[in-house]
Amino acid sequence: MNRHSLLLVVSTLGTLWPAAAQGPPDPAALIAAQRDAMVRLAYMDGVWRGPAWTILDSGKKHSITQTERIGPFLSGSVKVIEGRGYDADGTVSFNAFGTISYNTFKREYTLHSYAQGFVGDFVLKLSSDGYVWEIPAGPVTIRYTAVIKDGTWHEVGDRIAPGKDPIRFFDMNLTRIGDTNWPADGAVSPAGK
């Protein structure tokens, strides 16, 4: 990051500080608060695999084997997620990348998602055993609801239109198959090796 970019980031962050604050917040305290908030999502860490299906625009049901790898990053203050969906022949037909973070000023979790050419930021609302997040799509809302417990992850997606019953278009049932050192493993070292 060049000096101009760094100054821009610092000045932008400066606008977020409450007017009554006596100086900038301590970065270590902010990271500690974010890390503490992310502890509630530690059950997501690891490698997951299982069957999933989605209803395509054509109306056809498309079944895949879905995998997820999830791990903490930036001292545990951010969660990094990669999802891959494999067709029966082993080709990747779905690939997504996301991060989950906690905004200490807004006191909310945000899912930043890249999937199928789309990118967006969505509020992630935690429940006692999972989460819900929504994509506003005009008059329709796309809602994803997950329950993650005892090494299983069940997530569904519903299209919700005003005055109509929800339409289920996605269902995923994963099992946790192990630990992962991703994404922290493999960082570039400061040495020349």
mmCIF file of C-alpha atoms in Angstrom:
data_model
loop_
_atom_site.group_PDB
_atom_site.id
_atom_site.type_symbol
_atom_site.label_atom_id
_atom_site.label_comp_id
_atom_site.label_asym_id
_atom_site.label_seq_id
_atom_site.Cartn_x
_atom_site.Cartn_y
_atom_site.Cartn_z
ATOM 1 C CA MET A 1 0.000 0.000 0.000
ATOM 2 C CA ASN A 2 1.500 3.329 -0.979
ATOM 3 C CA ARG A 3 1.636 6.329 1.329
ATOM 4 C CA HIS A 4 -1.295 8.082 -0.399
ATOM 5 C CA SER A 5 -3.504 4.991 0.002
ATOM 6 C CA LEU A 6 -2.513 4.628 3.641
ATOM 7 C CA LEU A 7 -3.377 8.276 4.337
ATOM 8 C CA LEU A 8 -6.733 7.810 2.597
ATOM 9 C CA VAL A 9 -7.531 4.744 4.735
ATOM 10 C CA VAL A 10 -6.505 6.541 7.937
ATOM 11 C CA SER A 11 -8.533 9.646 7.072
ATOM 12 C CA THR A 12 -11.562 7.507 6.158
ATOM 13 C CA LEU A 13 -11.328 5.628 9.447
ATOM 14 C CA GLY A 14 -11.076 8.966 11.201
ATOM 15 C CA THR A 15 -14.601 9.840 10.088
ATOM 16 C CA LEU A 16 -15.907 6.739 11.890
ATOM 17 C CA TRP A 17 -14.624 7.701 15.320
ATOM 18 C CA PRO A 18 -17.225 9.215 17.609
ATOM 19 C CA ALA A 19 -16.943 12.966 17.955
ATOM 20 C CA ALA A 20 -16.508 12.645 21.709
ATOM 21 C CA ALA A 21 -13.531 10.313 21.395
ATOM 22 C CA GLN A 22 -10.230 11.641 22.613
ATOM 23 C CA GLY A 23 -8.029 10.292 19.840
ATOM 24 C CA PRO A 24 -8.166 7.270 17.631
ATOM 25 C CA PRO A 25 -9.219 3.894 19.020
ATOM 26 C CA ASP A 26 -6.444 1.482 19.884
ATOM 27 C CA PRO A 27 -6.017 -0.953 16.940
ATOM 28 C CA ALA A 28 -5.124 -3.769 19.340
ATOM 29 C CA ALA A 29 -8.382 -3.214 21.244
ATOM 30 C CA LEU A 30 -10.402 -3.157 18.001
ATOM 31 C CA ILE A 31 -8.807 -6.402 16.790
ATOM 32 C CA ALA A 32 -9.357 -8.007 20.209
ATOM 33 C CA ALA A 33 -13.056 -7.036 20.122
ATOM 34 C CA GLN A 34 -13.396 -8.398 16.583
ATOM 35 C CA ARG A 35 -11.603 -11.621 17.528
ATOM 36 C CA ASP A 36 -13.859 -12.021 20.585
ATOM 37 C CA ALA A 37 -16.946 -11.601 18.384
ATOM 38 C CA MET A 38 -15.640 -14.149 15.876
ATOM 39 C CA VAL A 39 -15.321 -16.805 18.601
ATOM 40 C CA ARG A 40 -19.088 -17.330 18.146
ATOM 41 C CA LEU A 41 -18.322 -18.658 14.631
ATOM 42 C CA ALA A 42 -15.400 -20.950 15.521
ATOM 43 C CA TYR A 43 -17.626 -24.000 14.917
ATOM 44 C CA MET A 44 -17.426 -23.201 11.180
ATOM 45 C CA ASP A 45 -13.651 -23.724 10.959
ATOM 46 C CA GLY A 46 -12.457 -26.801 9.104
ATOM 47 C CA VAL A 47 -13.140 -28.753 5.941
ATOM 48 C CA TRP A 48 -16.701 -29.772 5.034
ATOM 49 C CA ARG A 49 -18.237 -31.953 2.305
ATOM 50 C CA GLY A 50 -21.658 -33.273 1.320
ATOM 51 C CA PRO A 51 -24.545 -33.276 -1.146
ATOM 52 C CA ALA A 52 -26.293 -30.118 -2.303
ATOM 53 C CA TRP A 53 -28.823 -29.199 -4.956
ATOM 54 C CA THR A 54 -30.116 -26.047 -6.545
ATOM 55 C CA ILE A 55 -32.957 -25.281 -8.927
ATOM 56 C CA LEU A 56 -31.589 -23.724 -12.117
ATOM 57 C CA ASP A 57 -33.327 -20.910 -14.025
ATOM 58 C CA SER A 58 -34.609 -23.606 -16.404
ATOM 59 C CA GLY A 59 -36.428 -25.229 -13.471
ATOM 60 C CA LYS A 60 -34.137 -28.274 -13.553
ATOM 61 C CA LYS A 61 -32.715 -29.593 -10.264
ATOM 62 C CA HIS A 62 -28.899 -29.640 -10.354
ATOM 63 C CA SER A 63 -27.177 -31.895 -7.789
ATOM 64 C CA ILE A 64 -23.532 -31.484 -6.759
ATOM 65 C CA THR A 65 -21.039 -32.438 -4.085
ATOM 66 C CA GLN A 66 -20.383 -29.235 -2.137
ATOM 67 C CA THR A 67 -17.169 -28.575 -0.219
ATOM 68 C CA GLU A 68 -16.247 -25.719 2.093
ATOM 69 C CA ARG A 69 -12.940 -24.812 3.694
ATOM 70 C CA ILE A 70 -13.048 -22.196 6.420
ATOM 71 C CA GLY A 71 -10.432 -20.690 8.665
ATOM 72 C CA PRO A 72 -9.527 -17.654 10.745
ATOM 73 C CA PHE A 73 -7.330 -14.860 9.393
ATOM 74 C CA LEU A 74 -5.853 -11.572 10.651
ATOM 75 C CA SER A 75 -5.294 -12.857 14.196
ATOM 76 C CA GLY A 76 -8.731 -14.482 14.198
ATOM 77 C CA SER A 77 -10.593 -11.231 13.518
ATOM 78 C CA VAL A 78 -11.843 -12.367 10.078
ATOM 79 C CA LYS A 79 -13.193 -15.691 8.850
ATOM 80 C CA VAL A 80 -12.258 -16.764 5.295
ATOM 81 C CA ILE A 81 -14.484 -19.166 3.325
ATOM 82 C CA GLU A 82 -14.140 -20.949 -0.003
ATOM 83 C CA GLY A 83 -16.950 -23.090 -1.398
ATOM 84 C CA ARG A 84 -16.692 -25.438 -4.381
ATOM 85 C CA GLY A 85 -19.449 -27.459 -5.972
ATOM 86 C CA TYR A 86 -18.426 -30.524 -7.994
ATOM 87 C CA ASP A 87 -20.503 -32.214 -10.678
ATOM 88 C CA ALA A 88 -20.586 -36.028 -10.852
ATOM 89 C CA ASP A 89 -17.654 -36.007 -13.326
ATOM 90 C CA GLY A 90 -15.483 -34.005 -10.889
ATOM 91 C CA THR A 91 -15.632 -30.652 -12.669
ATOM 92 C CA VAL A 92 -16.175 -27.534 -10.578
ATOM 93 C CA SER A 93 -19.583 -26.072 -11.475
ATOM 94 C CA PHE A 94 -19.770 -23.637 -8.553
ATOM 95 C CA ASN A 95 -17.037 -21.665 -6.807
ATOM 96 C CA ALA A 96 -17.498 -18.940 -4.199
ATOM 97 C CA PHE A 97 -15.255 -16.982 -1.877
ATOM 98 C CA GLY A 98 -16.250 -14.955 1.144
ATOM 99 C CA THR A 99 -15.207 -13.354 4.374
ATOM 100 C CA ILE A 100 -17.104 -12.815 7.589
ATOM 101 C CA SER A 101 -16.112 -9.918 9.796
ATOM 102 C CA TYR A 102 -17.473 -8.060 12.787
ATOM 103 C CA ASN A 103 -17.892 -4.287 12.774
ATOM 104 C CA THR A 104 -17.334 -3.096 16.338
ATOM 105 C CA PHE A 105 -18.882 0.323 15.587
ATOM 106 C CA LYS A 106 -22.116 -1.069 14.097
ATOM 107 C CA ARG A 107 -22.056 -4.190 16.299
ATOM 108 C CA GLU A 108 -22.940 -6.446 13.402
ATOM 109 C CA TYR A 109 -21.464 -9.267 11.348
ATOM 110 C CA THR A 110 -20.960 -8.827 7.604
ATOM 111 C CA LEU A 111 -20.619 -11.515 4.948
ATOM 112 C CA HIS A 112 -18.639 -10.250 1.950
ATOM 113 C CA SER A 113 -19.336 -12.675 -0.884
ATOM 114 C CA TYR A 114 -18.053 -13.353 -4.407
ATOM 115 C CA ALA A 115 -20.060 -15.942 -6.362
ATOM 116 C CA GLN A 116 -21.016 -16.499 -9.999
ATOM 117 C CA GLY A 117 -19.822 -13.057 -11.078
ATOM 118 C CA PHE A 118 -21.677 -11.269 -8.287
ATOM 119 C CA VAL A 119 -20.196 -9.499 -5.287
ATOM 120 C CA GLY A 120 -21.923 -8.083 -2.240
ATOM 121 C CA ASP A 121 -21.953 -7.264 1.447
ATOM 122 C CA PHE A 122 -24.739 -8.757 3.530
ATOM 123 C CA VAL A 123 -25.667 -8.576 7.209
ATOM 124 C CA LEU A 124 -25.163 -11.975 8.823
ATOM 125 C CA LYS A 125 -27.537 -12.535 11.737
ATOM 126 C CA LEU A 126 -26.400 -15.224 14.150
ATOM 127 C CA SER A 127 -28.774 -17.661 15.805
ATOM 128 C CA SER A 128 -28.049 -20.071 18.644
ATOM 129 C CA ASP A 129 -26.901 -22.747 16.164
ATOM 130 C CA GLY A 130 -26.273 -21.025 12.847
ATOM 131 C CA TYR A 131 -27.098 -17.891 10.902
ATOM 132 C CA VAL A 132 -29.403 -16.161 8.409
ATOM 133 C CA TRP A 133 -28.418 -13.758 5.632
ATOM 134 C CA GLU A 134 -30.478 -12.148 2.897
ATOM 135 C CA ILE A 135 -30.018 -10.712 -0.569
ATOM 136 C CA PRO A 136 -32.528 -7.998 -1.511
ATOM 137 C CA ALA A 137 -33.559 -8.538 -5.157
ATOM 138 C CA GLY A 138 -36.211 -5.924 -5.937
ATOM 139 C CA PRO A 139 -39.509 -7.057 -4.468
ATOM 140 C CA VAL A 140 -38.046 -10.528 -3.835
ATOM 141 C CA THR A 141 -35.750 -11.468 -0.956
ATOM 142 C CA ILE A 142 -33.310 -14.369 -1.199
ATOM 143 C CA ARG A 143 -32.860 -15.822 2.287
ATOM 144 C CA TYR A 144 -30.218 -18.354 3.321
ATOM 145 C CA THR A 145 -30.696 -20.100 6.661
ATOM 146 C CA ALA A 146 -28.062 -22.403 8.180
ATOM 147 C CA VAL A 147 -27.951 -24.714 11.175
ATOM 148 C CA ILE A 148 -24.458 -25.916 12.105
ATOM 149 C CA LYS A 149 -24.083 -28.285 15.047
ATOM 150 C CA ASP A 150 -22.579 -31.631 15.995
ATOM 151 C CA GLY A 151 -20.347 -31.691 12.903
ATOM 152 C CA THR A 152 -23.205 -31.154 10.445
ATOM 153 C CA TRP A 153 -24.126 -28.089 8.388
ATOM 154 C CA HIS A 154 -27.572 -27.801 6.825
ATOM 155 C CA GLU A 155 -28.264 -24.684 4.786
ATOM 156 C CA VAL A 156 -31.270 -23.822 2.652
ATOM 157 C CA GLY A 157 -32.059 -20.980 0.279
ATOM 158 C CA ASP A 158 -35.561 -19.601 -0.260
ATOM 159 C CA ARG A 159 -36.997 -16.993 -2.635
ATOM 160 C CA ILE A 160 -39.516 -14.898 -0.746
ATOM 161 C CA ALA A 161 -41.970 -12.739 -2.654
ATOM 162 C CA PRO A 162 -44.592 -10.547 -0.961
ATOM 163 C CA GLY A 163 -47.882 -12.357 -0.471
ATOM 164 C CA LYS A 164 -46.523 -15.734 -1.683
ATOM 165 C CA ASP A 165 -45.182 -18.862 -0.041
ATOM 166 C CA PRO A 166 -41.367 -19.132 0.002
ATOM 167 C CA ILE A 167 -39.867 -21.201 -2.818
ATOM 168 C CA ARG A 168 -36.956 -23.458 -1.840
ATOM 169 C CA PHE A 169 -34.249 -23.352 -4.528
ATOM 170 C CA PHE A 170 -31.188 -24.573 -2.603
ATOM 171 C CA ASP A 171 -30.416 -27.280 -0.039
ATOM 172 C CA MET A 172 -26.997 -28.310 1.304
ATOM 173 C CA ASN A 173 -26.094 -31.005 3.852
ATOM 174 C CA LEU A 174 -22.423 -31.061 4.820
ATOM 175 C CA THR A 175 -20.376 -33.070 7.291
ATOM 176 C CA ARG A 176 -17.205 -31.751 8.884
ATOM 177 C CA ILE A 177 -14.373 -33.978 7.635
ATOM 178 C CA GLY A 178 -11.355 -32.370 9.302
ATOM 179 C CA ASP A 179 -9.254 -29.429 10.356
ATOM 180 C CA THR A 180 -7.478 -26.985 8.063
ATOM 181 C CA ASN A 181 -4.621 -24.521 8.425
ATOM 182 C CA TRP A 182 -6.085 -22.490 5.559
ATOM 183 C CA PRO A 183 -5.792 -19.569 4.938
ATOM 184 C CA ALA A 184 -2.973 -18.748 7.377
ATOM 185 C CA ASP A 185 -0.759 -21.645 6.268
ATOM 186 C CA GLY A 186 1.670 -20.881 3.473
ATOM 187 C CA ALA A 187 2.245 -17.185 4.152
ATOM 188 C CA VAL A 188 5.268 -15.619 2.461
ATOM 189 C CA SER A 189 8.185 -15.509 4.881
ATOM 190 C CA PRO A 190 10.322 -12.413 5.423
ATOM 191 C CA ALA A 191 13.476 -14.411 4.631
ATOM 192 C CA GLY A 192 14.803 -15.019 1.119
ATOM 193 C CA LYS A 193 13.894 -18.709 1.090
#
